[in-house]
CSV table of C-alpha atoms in Angstrom, one decimal:
chain,number,residue,atom,x,y,z
A,288,MET,CA,-11.7,-37.6,85.5
A,289,LYS,CA,-8.8,-38.7,87.9
A,290,ALA,CA,-10.6,-41.9,88.9
A,291,HIS,CA,-10.9,-42.5,85.3
A,292,VAL,CA,-7.4,-42.1,84.5
A,293,VAL,CA,-6.3,-44.2,87.4
A,294,THR,CA,-8.6,-46.9,86.4
A,295,LEU,CA,-7.4,-46.9,82.9
A,296,ALA,CA,-3.5,-47.1,84.1
A,297,LEU,CA,-4.5,-50.1,86.3
A,298,VAL,CA,-6.2,-52.2,83.0
A,299,LEU,CA,-3.1,-51.0,81.2
A,300,CYS,CA,-0.7,-52.6,83.9
A,301,THR,CA,-3.3,-55.5,83.9
A,302,ILE,CA,-2.6,-56.3,80.3
A,303,GLN,CA,1.1,-55.8,80.6
A,304,ILE,CA,1.1,-58.1,83.6
A,305,SER,CA,-0.8,-60.8,81.8
A,306,TRP,CA,1.4,-60.5,78.9
A,307,ALA,CA,4.3,-61.5,81.2
A,308,ILE,CA,2.9,-64.7,82.6
A,309,PRO,CA,5.5,-67.4,81.7
A,310,ARG,CA,4.3,-70.3,79.3
A,311,PRO,CA,6.3,-72.8,77.3
A,312,ASP,CA,8.5,-70.9,74.7
A,313,PHE,CA,11.9,-70.0,73.2
A,314,GLY,CA,12.4,-73.4,72.1
A,315,ILE,CA,12.0,-75.4,75.4
A,316,ASN,CA,9.1,-76.8,77.2
A,317,THR,CA,8.9,-74.4,80.2
A,318,GLY,CA,7.6,-70.9,80.2
A,319,VAL,CA,10.4,-68.2,79.7
A,320,TYR,CA,9.7,-64.6,81.1
A,321,GLY,CA,8.9,-61.9,78.5
A,322,SER,CA,8.2,-64.6,75.7
A,323,ALA,CA,4.6,-63.7,75.3
A,324,ASP,CA,5.8,-59.9,74.8
A,325,VAL,CA,8.1,-61.0,72.1
A,326,SER,CA,5.4,-63.3,70.4
A,327,SER,CA,2.6,-60.2,70.5
A,328,THR,CA,5.1,-57.8,69.3
A,329,ALA,CA,6.2,-60.3,66.3
A,330,LYS,CA,2.7,-60.6,65.4
A,331,ASP,CA,2.5,-56.8,65.2
A,332,SER,CA,5.7,-56.3,63.2
A,333,GLY,CA,4.2,-59.0,60.8
A,334,THR,CA,1.1,-56.8,60.4
A,335,LEU,CA,3.3,-53.9,59.6
A,336,ILE,CA,5.6,-55.5,57.1
A,337,ASP,CA,2.5,-56.7,55.5
A,338,LYS,CA,1.5,-53.1,55.0
A,339,VAL,CA,4.6,-52.1,53.0
A,340,ASN,CA,2.6,-54.2,50.4
A,341,ASP,CA,-0.7,-52.3,50.9
A,342,ASN,CA,-1.9,-49.8,48.0
A,343,LEU,CA,1.0,-50.9,45.4
A,344,ASP,CA,-1.6,-51.4,42.5
A,345,ILE,CA,-1.6,-47.8,41.5
A,346,LYS,CA,-3.0,-47.6,37.9
A,347,LEU,CA,-0.8,-44.9,35.8
A,348,GLU,CA,-2.8,-43.9,32.9
A,349,SER,CA,-0.9,-41.0,31.5
A,350,GLY,CA,1.3,-43.7,29.8
A,351,TYR,CA,4.8,-41.6,31.0
A,352,PRO,CA,7.4,-44.3,30.7
A,353,LEU,CA,9.5,-42.8,33.7
A,354,LEU,CA,6.4,-43.3,36.1
A,355,THR,CA,5.7,-46.8,35.1
A,356,THR,CA,9.6,-47.3,35.6
A,357,ILE,CA,9.8,-45.8,39.1
A,358,LYS,CA,6.8,-47.7,40.3
A,359,THR,CA,8.3,-51.2,38.9
A,360,GLN,CA,11.0,-50.4,41.4
A,361,LEU,CA,9.3,-49.4,44.2
A,362,VAL,CA,6.8,-52.2,43.9
A,363,GLY,CA,9.8,-54.9,43.6
A,364,ILE,CA,11.2,-53.2,46.7
A,365,ALA,CA,7.9,-53.7,48.5
A,366,ASN,CA,7.1,-57.1,47.4
A,367,ASP,CA,10.8,-58.5,48.5
A,368,PHE,CA,11.0,-56.9,51.6
A,369,THR,CA,7.7,-57.8,52.7
A,370,THR,CA,8.4,-61.5,51.7
A,371,LYS,CA,11.7,-61.6,53.7
A,372,GLY,CA,10.3,-59.4,56.5
A,373,LEU,CA,7.3,-61.4,57.3
A,374,LEU,CA,9.7,-64.7,57.2
A,375,VAL,CA,11.4,-62.8,60.0
A,376,SER,CA,8.3,-61.7,62.0
A,377,GLY,CA,7.0,-65.0,61.7
A,378,ALA,CA,10.1,-66.8,62.5
A,379,ILE,CA,10.3,-64.5,65.9
A,380,ASP,CA,6.8,-65.3,66.8
A,381,THR,CA,7.5,-69.0,66.3
A,382,LEU,CA,10.4,-68.9,68.2
A,383,ALA,CA,8.6,-67.1,71.2
A,384,VAL,CA,6.0,-70.1,71.5
A,385,SER,CA,8.2,-73.0,70.4
A,386,THR,CA,8.7,-76.0,72.8
A,387,GLY,CA,11.9,-76.9,70.6
A,388,PRO,CA,13.8,-78.6,69.7
A,389,LEU,CA,16.2,-75.5,70.4
A,390,ASN,CA,18.2,-75.6,67.5
A,391,ASP,CA,15.7,-75.8,65.1
A,392,ALA,CA,13.6,-72.7,66.9
A,393,PHE,CA,16.8,-70.6,66.6
A,394,GLY,CA,18.0,-71.7,63.5
A,395,ALA,CA,14.7,-70.8,61.6
A,396,LEU,CA,15.3,-67.3,62.8
A,397,THR,CA,18.9,-66.9,62.2
A,398,THR,CA,18.3,-67.9,58.6
A,399,ALA,CA,15.4,-65.4,58.3
A,400,SER,CA,16.9,-62.8,59.7
A,401,ASP,CA,20.3,-63.3,57.7
A,402,ASN,CA,18.2,-63.4,54.3
A,403,LEU,CA,16.6,-60.2,55.2
A,404,ILE,CA,19.9,-58.6,56.2
A,405,THR,CA,21.6,-59.7,52.8
A,406,LEU,CA,18.5,-58.4,51.2
A,407,MET,CA,18.7,-55.1,52.3
A,408,ASN,CA,22.7,-55.0,51.8
A,409,THR,CA,22.7,-56.1,48.1
A,410,GLY,CA,19.6,-58.0,46.9
A,411,LEU,CA,17.8,-54.6,46.0
A,412,ALA,CA,20.9,-53.4,44.3
A,413,SER,CA,19.2,-53.4,40.8
A,414,TYR,CA,16.2,-51.6,42.1
A,415,PHE,CA,18.3,-48.7,43.6
A,416,THR,CA,20.4,-48.4,40.4
A,417,ALA,CA,17.3,-48.0,38.5
A,418,LEU,CA,16.0,-45.4,40.8
A,419,ASN,CA,19.3,-43.5,41.2
A,420,THR,CA,19.8,-43.6,37.3
A,421,ASN,CA,16.4,-42.1,36.4
A,422,LEU,CA,15.9,-39.8,39.4
A,423,ASP,CA,18.3,-38.5,42.2
A,424,ASN,CA,19.6,-40.6,45.2
A,425,SER,CA,16.6,-39.2,47.5
A,426,ILE,CA,14.4,-42.5,47.7
A,427,THR,CA,17.5,-44.7,48.1
A,428,THR,CA,18.9,-42.6,50.7
A,429,MET,CA,16.0,-42.5,52.7
A,430,LEU,CA,15.4,-46.5,52.4
A,431,THR,CA,19.2,-47.1,53.3
A,432,ASP,CA,18.6,-45.0,56.1
A,433,ALA,CA,15.4,-47.2,57.3
A,434,PHE,CA,17.1,-50.5,56.4
A,435,ASP,CA,20.2,-49.6,58.6
A,436,ASP,CA,17.9,-49.0,61.5
A,437,VAL,CA,16.3,-52.3,60.6
A,438,LYS,CA,19.8,-54.2,60.3
A,439,THR,CA,20.9,-52.4,63.5
A,440,GLN,CA,18.2,-54.1,65.4
A,441,LEU,CA,18.6,-57.6,63.5
A,442,THR,CA,22.1,-57.7,64.3
A,443,GLN,CA,21.5,-56.7,68.0
A,444,LEU,CA,18.5,-59.2,68.1
A,445,ALA,CA,20.9,-62.0,66.6
A,446,GLY,CA,23.5,-61.3,69.5
A,447,TYR,CA,21.0,-61.3,72.4
A,448,LEU,CA,19.6,-64.6,70.9
A,449,GLY,CA,22.7,-66.1,70.6
A,450,THR,CA,23.7,-65.5,74.3
A,451,LEU,CA,19.8,-66.5,75.1
A,452,LYS,CA,20.0,-69.7,73.3
A,453,GLY,CA,23.2,-70.6,75.2
A,454,GLN,CA,21.8,-69.9,78.5
A,455,LEU,CA,18.8,-72.0,77.7
A,456,GLN,CA,21.0,-74.6,76.4
A,457,SER,CA,22.9,-74.7,79.8
A,458,ALA,CA,19.4,-74.5,81.6
A,459,VAL,CA,18.4,-77.8,79.6
A,460,THR,CA,21.4,-79.6,80.4
A,461,ALA,CA,21.2,-78.8,84.2
A,462,ALA,CA,17.8,-79.8,84.0
A,463,GLY,CA,18.7,-83.4,82.3
A,464,SER,CA,15.6,-85.4,81.1
A,465,SER,CA,13.3,-83.1,82.7
A,466,PRO,CA,12.1,-79.8,81.6
A,467,PRO,CA,14.1,-77.0,83.3
A,468,THR,CA,12.3,-75.9,86.6
A,469,LYS,CA,11.7,-72.0,87.5
A,470,VAL,CA,15.0,-72.6,89.9
A,471,ILE,CA,16.9,-73.6,87.0
A,472,LEU,CA,15.8,-71.0,84.8
A,473,ARG,CA,16.4,-68.2,87.1
A,474,LYS,CA,19.8,-69.4,87.7
A,475,TYR,CA,20.8,-69.9,83.9
A,476,VAL,CA,18.8,-67.6,82.0
A,477,SER,CA,18.8,-63.8,82.5
A,478,THR,CA,15.6,-62.1,83.0
A,479,THR,CA,17.8,-58.8,81.7
A,480,LEU,CA,18.7,-60.9,78.6
A,481,THR,CA,14.8,-61.6,77.9
A,482,ALA,CA,14.0,-58.2,78.5
A,483,ASN,CA,16.6,-57.1,75.9
A,484,VAL,CA,15.2,-59.3,73.6
A,485,ALA,CA,11.7,-58.1,73.8
A,486,LYS,CA,12.7,-54.4,73.8
A,487,THR,CA,14.9,-55.1,70.8
A,488,VAL,CA,11.9,-56.8,69.0
A,489,THR,CA,9.8,-53.8,70.0
A,490,ALA,CA,12.3,-51.4,68.4
A,491,LEU,CA,12.3,-53.7,65.3
A,492,LYS,CA,8.7,-53.1,65.0
A,493,ALA,CA,9.1,-49.4,65.4
A,494,ASN,CA,11.4,-49.2,62.7
A,495,ILE,CA,9.5,-51.0,60.1
A,496,PRO,CA,6.8,-48.2,59.7
A,497,LEU,CA,9.6,-45.9,58.2
A,498,VAL,CA,10.1,-48.5,55.1
A,499,THR,CA,6.3,-48.3,54.7
A,500,TYR,CA,5.9,-44.6,54.7
A,501,ILE,CA,8.9,-44.4,52.3
A,502,VAL,CA,7.4,-46.6,49.6
A,503,ALA,CA,3.8,-45.6,50.2
A,504,ASP,CA,4.6,-41.9,50.1
A,505,SER,CA,6.8,-42.5,46.9
A,506,LEU,CA,4.5,-44.2,45.4
A,507,GLU,CA,1.6,-41.5,46.2
A,508,ASN,CA,4.0,-39.1,44.5
A,509,VAL,CA,4.1,-41.2,41.6
A,510,LYS,CA,0.4,-41.4,41.2
A,511,GLU,CA,0.0,-37.5,41.8
A,512,ALA,CA,2.7,-37.0,39.3
A,513,ASP,CA,0.4,-39.3,36.8
A,514,ASN,CA,-2.6,-37.2,37.4
A,515,TYR,CA,-0.7,-34.0,36.9
A,516,ILE,CA,0.4,-35.3,33.5
A,517,PHE,CA,-3.0,-35.8,32.7
A,518,ALA,CA,-3.8,-32.1,33.9
A,519,ALA,CA,-1.0,-30.8,31.7
A,520,GLY,CA,-2.9,-32.7,29.0
A,521,ASP,CA,-6.0,-30.6,29.6
A,522,VAL,CA,-4.1,-27.4,30.0
A,523,ALA,CA,-2.3,-27.7,26.8
A,524,THR,CA,-5.4,-28.5,25.0
A,525,ALA,CA,-7.1,-25.3,26.5
A,526,ALA,CA,-4.1,-23.5,25.4
A,527,LEU,CA,-4.6,-25.2,21.8
A,528,ASP,CA,-8.2,-23.4,21.9
A,529,GLY,CA,-7.0,-20.5,23.1
A,530,VAL,CA,-4.7,-20.2,20.5
A,531,ASN,CA,-7.2,-21.1,17.8
A,532,LYS,CA,-9.8,-18.8,19.0
A,533,GLY,CA,-7.4,-15.7,18.5
A,534,LEU,CA,-7.1,-17.1,15.0
A,535,GLU,CA,-10.4,-17.5,14.6
A,536,ALA,CA,-11.2,-14.1,15.7
A,537,LEU,CA,-8.6,-12.8,12.8
A,538,GLU,CA,-10.6,-15.1,10.2
A,539,SER,CA,-13.6,-13.5,11.1
A,540,GLU,CA,-12.5,-10.3,11.0
A,541,VAL,CA,-10.8,-11.0,7.6
A,542,GLN,CA,-14.2,-12.3,6.3
A,543,GLN,CA,-16.0,-9.2,7.7
A,544,TYR,CA,-13.5,-6.9,5.9
A,545,SER,CA,-14.1,-9.2,2.6
A,546,ASP,CA,-17.9,-8.6,3.0
A,547,ASP,CA,-17.3,-4.9,3.9
A,548,THR,CA,-15.8,-4.5,0.4
A,549,SER,CA,-19.7,-3.8,-0.7
A,550,GLN,CA,-19.1,-0.4,1.0
A,551,ILE,CA,-17.0,0.6,-1.9
A,552,THR,CA,-19.8,-0.2,-4.1
A,553,ALA,CA,-22.2,1.4,-2.3
A,554,VAL,CA,-20.3,4.5,-2.1
A,555,ILE,CA,-19.6,4.8,-5.8
A,556,LYS,CA,-22.5,3.2,-7.4
A,557,PRO,CA,-25.3,6.4,-6.7
A,558,VAL,CA,-22.7,8.8,-7.7
A,559,TYR,CA,-21.8,6.7,-11.0
A,560,GLN,CA,-25.5,6.2,-11.8
A,561,ALA,CA,-26.1,10.0,-11.5
A,562,ASN,CA,-23.1,11.2,-13.5
A,563,PHE,CA,-23.1,8.6,-16.1
A,564,ASP,CA,-26.9,8.5,-17.1
A,565,MET,CA,-26.7,10.5,-20.4
A,566,THR,CA,-29.7,9.7,-22.1
A,567,GLY,CA,-30.3,13.3,-22.5
A,568,VAL,CA,-27.2,14.0,-23.7
A,569,ASP,CA,-26.1,13.9,-27.8
A,570,LEU,CA,-22.8,12.1,-27.7
A,571,SER,CA,-22.8,11.9,-31.6
A,572,GLY,CA,-20.8,14.9,-32.3
A,573,ILE,CA,-18.1,14.3,-29.6
A,574,PRO,CA,-17.1,10.6,-30.7
A,575,LEU,CA,-13.5,11.0,-29.0
A,576,ILE,CA,-15.3,11.8,-25.6
A,577,SER,CA,-18.1,9.1,-26.0
A,578,SER,CA,-15.2,6.5,-26.7
A,579,GLU,CA,-13.7,7.9,-23.3
A,580,ILE,CA,-17.1,7.9,-21.5
A,581,ASN,CA,-17.6,4.1,-22.6
A,582,GLU,CA,-14.0,3.2,-21.1
A,583,PHE,CA,-15.1,5.3,-17.8
A,584,LYS,CA,-18.2,3.2,-17.6
A,585,SER,CA,-16.4,0.0,-18.1
A,586,THR,CA,-13.8,1.0,-15.2
A,587,TYR,CA,-16.6,1.9,-13.0
A,588,THR,CA,-18.7,-1.4,-13.5
A,589,THR,CA,-17.0,-4.3,-14.8
A,590,ASP,CA,-13.4,-3.3,-14.0
A,591,LEU,CA,-14.7,-2.1,-10.3
A,592,ASP,CA,-16.4,-5.5,-10.0
A,593,SER,CA,-13.2,-7.1,-11.1
A,594,THR,CA,-11.3,-5.2,-8.7
A,595,ILE,CA,-13.3,-6.1,-6.0
A,596,SER,CA,-13.3,-9.4,-6.8
A,597,ASP,CA,-9.5,-9.7,-6.5
A,598,ILE,CA,-9.8,-7.8,-3.0
A,599,LYS,CA,-12.1,-10.5,-2.1
A,600,THR,CA,-9.7,-13.0,-3.3
A,601,ALA,CA,-7.0,-11.8,-1.6
A,602,TYR,CA,-8.8,-11.7,1.7
A,603,ALA,CA,-10.0,-15.1,1.3
A,604,THR,CA,-6.6,-16.4,0.7
A,605,TYR,CA,-5.4,-14.5,3.6
A,606,LYS,CA,-8.3,-16.2,5.8
A,607,GLN,CA,-7.3,-19.7,4.3
A,608,ALA,CA,-3.9,-19.0,5.6
A,609,VAL,CA,-4.5,-17.9,8.9
A,610,PRO,CA,-5.3,-21.4,10.5
A,611,LEU,CA,-2.3,-22.9,9.1
A,612,VAL,CA,-0.2,-20.6,11.4
A,613,SER,CA,-0.9,-22.8,14.1
A,614,ASP,CA,-0.1,-26.3,12.7
A,615,GLY,CA,2.3,-28.2,14.5
A,616,LEU,CA,1.6,-26.8,17.7
A,617,THR,CA,0.5,-29.7,19.4
A,618,ALA,CA,3.4,-31.5,18.1
A,619,PHE,CA,5.6,-28.4,19.4
A,620,TYR,CA,3.9,-28.7,23.0
A,621,SER,CA,4.9,-32.3,22.8
A,622,SER,CA,8.5,-32.2,21.5
A,623,SER,CA,9.7,-28.9,22.8
A,624,ALA,CA,7.5,-27.5,25.5
A,625,CYS,CA,7.5,-30.1,28.0
A,626,ASN,CA,11.1,-30.0,29.8
A,627,HIS,CA,9.4,-27.7,32.9
A,628,MET,CA,6.9,-30.3,33.5
A,629,LYS,CA,9.3,-33.3,33.2
A,630,GLN,CA,11.5,-31.9,35.5
A,631,LEU,CA,9.0,-30.9,37.9
A,632,VAL,CA,7.6,-34.4,37.6
A,633,LYS,CA,11.1,-35.9,38.3
A,634,VAL,CA,11.5,-33.5,41.3
A,635,LEU,CA,8.1,-34.7,42.6
A,636,ILE,CA,8.7,-38.4,42.1
A,637,SER,CA,12.4,-38.5,43.4
A,638,ASN,CA,10.7,-37.5,46.8
A,639,GLY,CA,13.5,-35.3,48.0
A,640,LYS,CA,12.8,-33.0,51.1
A,641,TYR,CA,11.4,-30.1,49.2
A,642,ALA,CA,9.7,-32.3,46.8
A,643,GLU,CA,5.9,-31.6,47.8
A,644,TYR,CA,7.0,-27.9,48.4
A,645,CYS,CA,8.4,-27.4,44.9
A,646,TYR,CA,5.7,-29.1,43.0
A,647,ASN,CA,2.8,-27.1,45.0
A,648,LYS,CA,5.0,-24.3,44.1
A,649,TYR,CA,5.8,-24.9,40.3
A,650,SER,CA,2.9,-26.8,39.1
A,651,PRO,CA,0.3,-23.9,38.5
A,652,ARG,CA,3.2,-22.0,37.2
A,653,THR,CA,4.1,-24.9,34.6
A,654,PHE,CA,0.5,-24.7,33.5
A,655,ALA,CA,0.3,-20.8,33.3
A,656,LEU,CA,3.2,-20.7,30.7
A,657,PHE,CA,0.8,-22.2,27.9
A,658,ASP,CA,-2.2,-19.9,28.8
A,659,GLN,CA,0.3,-17.0,28.6
A,660,GLN,CA,1.4,-18.4,24.9
A,661,ALA,CA,-2.2,-18.5,24.1
A,662,ARG,CA,-2.8,-14.8,25.2
A,663,GLU,CA,0.3,-13.7,23.1
A,664,VAL,CA,-1.3,-15.3,20.1
A,665,GLY,CA,-4.7,-13.5,20.6
A,666,ARG,CA,-2.6,-10.3,21.1
A,667,CYS,CA,-1.0,-11.3,17.8
A,668,ALA,CA,-4.2,-11.6,16.4
A,669,ASP,CA,-5.3,-8.3,17.9
A,670,LEU,CA,-2.7,-6.5,16.4
A,671,GLU,CA,-3.6,-7.6,13.0
A,672,ILE,CA,-7.0,-6.9,13.6
A,673,THR,CA,-6.0,-3.4,14.3
A,674,ARG,CA,-3.9,-3.3,11.3
A,675,LEU,CA,-6.5,-4.6,9.0
A,676,LEU,CA,-9.0,-1.8,10.3
A,677,LYS,CA,-6.9,0.9,9.0
A,678,LEU,CA,-6.5,-0.8,5.6
A,679,GLN,CA,-10.5,-0.8,5.3
A,680,GLN,CA,-10.1,3.2,6.2
A,681,ILE,CA,-7.5,3.6,3.4
A,682,LEU,CA,-9.9,1.5,0.8
A,683,LEU,CA,-12.9,3.6,1.5
A,684,SER,CA,-10.5,6.8,1.3
A,685,ILE,CA,-9.5,5.7,-2.5
A,686,ALA,CA,-13.3,5.1,-3.1
A,687,GLN,CA,-14.0,9.0,-2.4
A,688,MET,CA,-11.0,9.6,-4.8
A,689,LEU,CA,-13.0,7.4,-7.3
A,690,LEU,CA,-15.9,9.7,-6.7
A,691,PHE,CA,-13.9,12.9,-7.2
A,692,ASN,CA,-13.0,11.7,-10.2
A,693,ILE,CA,-16.6,11.3,-11.7
A,694,GLU,CA,-18.8,13.8,-9.5
A,695,ASP,CA,-19.2,16.3,-12.4
A,696,MET,CA,-18.6,14.3,-15.3
A,697,LEU,CA,-22.3,14.6,-16.7
A,698,ALA,CA,-21.7,18.3,-16.4
A,699,GLN,CA,-18.5,18.1,-18.4
A,700,VAL,CA,-19.9,15.9,-20.8
A,701,THR,CA,-22.9,17.9,-21.6
A,702,SER,CA,-21.2,21.2,-21.6
A,703,CYS,CA,-18.9,19.3,-24.1
A,704,ALA,CA,-21.8,18.0,-26.4
A,705,LYS,CA,-23.1,21.7,-26.6
A,706,ILE,CA,-19.7,22.8,-28.4
A,707,PRO,CA,-18.6,19.6,-30.2
A,708,GLN,CA,-16.5,21.5,-32.5
A,709,LEU,CA,-14.4,22.7,-29.7
A,710,CYS,CA,-14.7,19.6,-27.5
A,711,ASN,CA,-14.2,16.9,-29.8
A,712,GLN,CA,-10.3,17.4,-29.7
A,713,ARG,CA,-7.6,15.1,-28.9
A,714,ASP,CA,-6.3,17.3,-26.1
A,715,ILE,CA,-9.6,17.3,-24.3
A,716,GLU,CA,-9.9,13.5,-24.8
A,717,ALA,CA,-6.5,13.3,-23.2
A,718,ALA,CA,-7.7,15.0,-20.4
A,719,PHE,CA,-10.5,12.7,-20.0
A,720,HIS,CA,-8.1,9.8,-20.7
A,721,ALA,CA,-6.0,11.0,-17.7
A,722,VAL,CA,-8.8,11.2,-15.3
A,723,HIS,CA,-9.7,7.7,-16.6
A,724,THR,CA,-6.4,6.4,-16.1
A,725,ALA,CA,-6.3,7.8,-12.6
A,726,ALA,CA,-9.5,6.1,-11.7
A,727,LYS,CA,-7.8,2.9,-12.8
A,728,SER,CA,-4.8,3.7,-11.1
A,729,HIS,CA,-7.0,4.1,-8.0
A,730,GLN,CA,-8.5,0.7,-8.5
A,731,ASP,CA,-5.1,-1.0,-8.7
A,732,SER,CA,-4.0,0.8,-6.1
A,733,MET,CA,-7.0,-0.8,-4.1
A,734,LYS,CA,-6.1,-4.3,-5.2
A,735,ASN,CA,-2.2,-3.9,-4.5
A,736,TYR,CA,-2.8,-2.4,-0.8
A,737,VAL,CA,-5.0,-5.4,-0.1
A,738,THR,CA,-3.0,-8.1,-1.6
A,739,ALA,CA,0.2,-6.4,-0.1
A,740,GLU,CA,-1.1,-6.0,3.3
A,741,THR,CA,-2.7,-9.5,3.5
A,742,VAL,CA,0.5,-11.3,2.5
A,743,ALA,CA,2.5,-8.9,4.9
A,744,GLY,CA,-0.1,-9.6,7.6
A,745,LEU,CA,0.1,-13.4,7.1
A,746,LYS,CA,4.0,-12.9,7.8
A,747,ARG,CA,3.4,-10.7,10.7
A,748,VAL,CA,1.0,-13.0,12.2
A,749,SER,CA,3.3,-16.2,11.6
A,750,ALA,CA,6.4,-14.2,12.8
A,751,CYS,CA,4.4,-13.3,16.0
A,752,PHE,CA,3.2,-16.6,16.6
A,753,GLY,CA,6.9,-17.8,16.1
A,754,THR,CA,8.2,-15.5,18.9
A,755,SER,CA,5.2,-16.6,21.1
A,756,LYS,CA,6.7,-20.1,20.8
A,757,TYR,CA,10.2,-18.8,21.4
A,758,LEU,CA,9.3,-16.7,24.2
A,759,LEU,CA,7.4,-19.9,25.9
A,760,LEU,CA,10.7,-21.8,25.3
A,761,VAL,CA,12.5,-19.1,27.2
A,762,ALA,CA,10.3,-19.0,29.9
A,763,ILE,CA,10.4,-23.0,30.1
A,764,ASN,CA,14.1,-23.2,30.4
A,765,SER,CA,14.0,-20.3,33.0
A,766,GLN,CA,11.3,-22.3,34.9
A,767,VAL,CA,13.6,-25.7,34.8
A,768,THR,CA,16.5,-23.8,36.5
A,769,GLU,CA,14.1,-22.2,39.2
A,770,ILE,CA,12.7,-25.9,39.7
A,771,ASN,CA,16.1,-27.6,39.9
A,772,ASN,CA,17.1,-24.7,42.3
A,773,CYS,CA,13.9,-25.2,44.5
A,774,ALA,CA,14.5,-29.0,44.9
A,775,LYS,CA,18.1,-28.1,46.1
A,776,ASP,CA,17.5,-25.3,48.2
A,777,GLY,CA,13.6,-25.2,48.8
A,778,PRO,CA,12.3,-21.6,50.1
A,779,LEU,CA,15.6,-20.3,49.8
A,780,ALA,CA,16.3,-20.8,46.2
């Protein structure tokens, strides 16, 4: 194993030595020590700079304008930096292998370097302004830091190259019409200086990846935010489905209660038929009572059918109104229930120090609020279903009262018919009429209870639904504060 390491080290040393072999460069037709290193590093720098422009064509599909705006700024910064940065790396490489003329070789690099520094100082101002206006200054602060390091190396390189140019000019002058010899180069050109040039170019290369990282990472967050918005749409759709399912369950129950009104008939009809089959009773002697009996018959047939029809109508009206409770919920989600998601998107694409942490902490929680609201609507529906169940019990209890009014009617009329001179009296007719009036009153109570309860029920469901939206807004506002605190203080918020 040690032998392998030594062999590898020797190979690497051989490579370094081969790079140091002098050849014509730095604007003169004589090999200058270190130029090969500078040329190779410059090429590598060009590759790194070019990577700034890699993977910029992210596709945004959510349609959220802020993401498009931020992408435009980042791509603009990357394109401008890449364009001018490649001119610098290319000029360094060209200078390192140039055989002259001296002024042209150094002048091209000076121009490219100055242009890149100017770009980093002021040329990206419009992009920075747009980023800082729409987000915080996290991205621009990171880019400024990265650019400062690049500018520092470019400024240092310019100083070294200015000195190197002067030394090379002295060597060329001393050599006269002939290319400078090694002796002349060693006399006039400092190997320490050429080493410093090479080290500075290496340092410049080492600073480029930070720019690449900032742009790439920021764009990755923009794309992640785009995906998040799509996922949010799915979550909101699922919440809408949950709300609708809760209301549909209430609709189904209302329909069932409407259908269950047949139980009223089922309870009353057998008793009615048994007590009003008076084919064996002579009613001719008691016309007053006979008249009341006919009204009873109407009350327990035609009127009862009408009562049940009215009850069904009340239930039908309620059922038709239930789905309307959620009307406008989609618009409400879009206009009023997105602040927490917008803020989380903003924190994510601002790319601050806690951006990823806060996003991973709160993205599931932002979604959960919609499900919680849907479940609250389900609770509203369940509560109303329970109330309606009690209403059904009341209706059946009233039906039992209607039975009580007629359970012994046949026996009473039969007895009355046997003593017509005593029975066919106004006070007895009034007694029968009072019972009949009570029966009609019971039916009216059935209608009134159902009508009142369904109207009140709709109001309760609507109010409960409205409260669920209010609770959602309260939770959203609270979560916005939490997200902001997280962006500022991270886990310590």
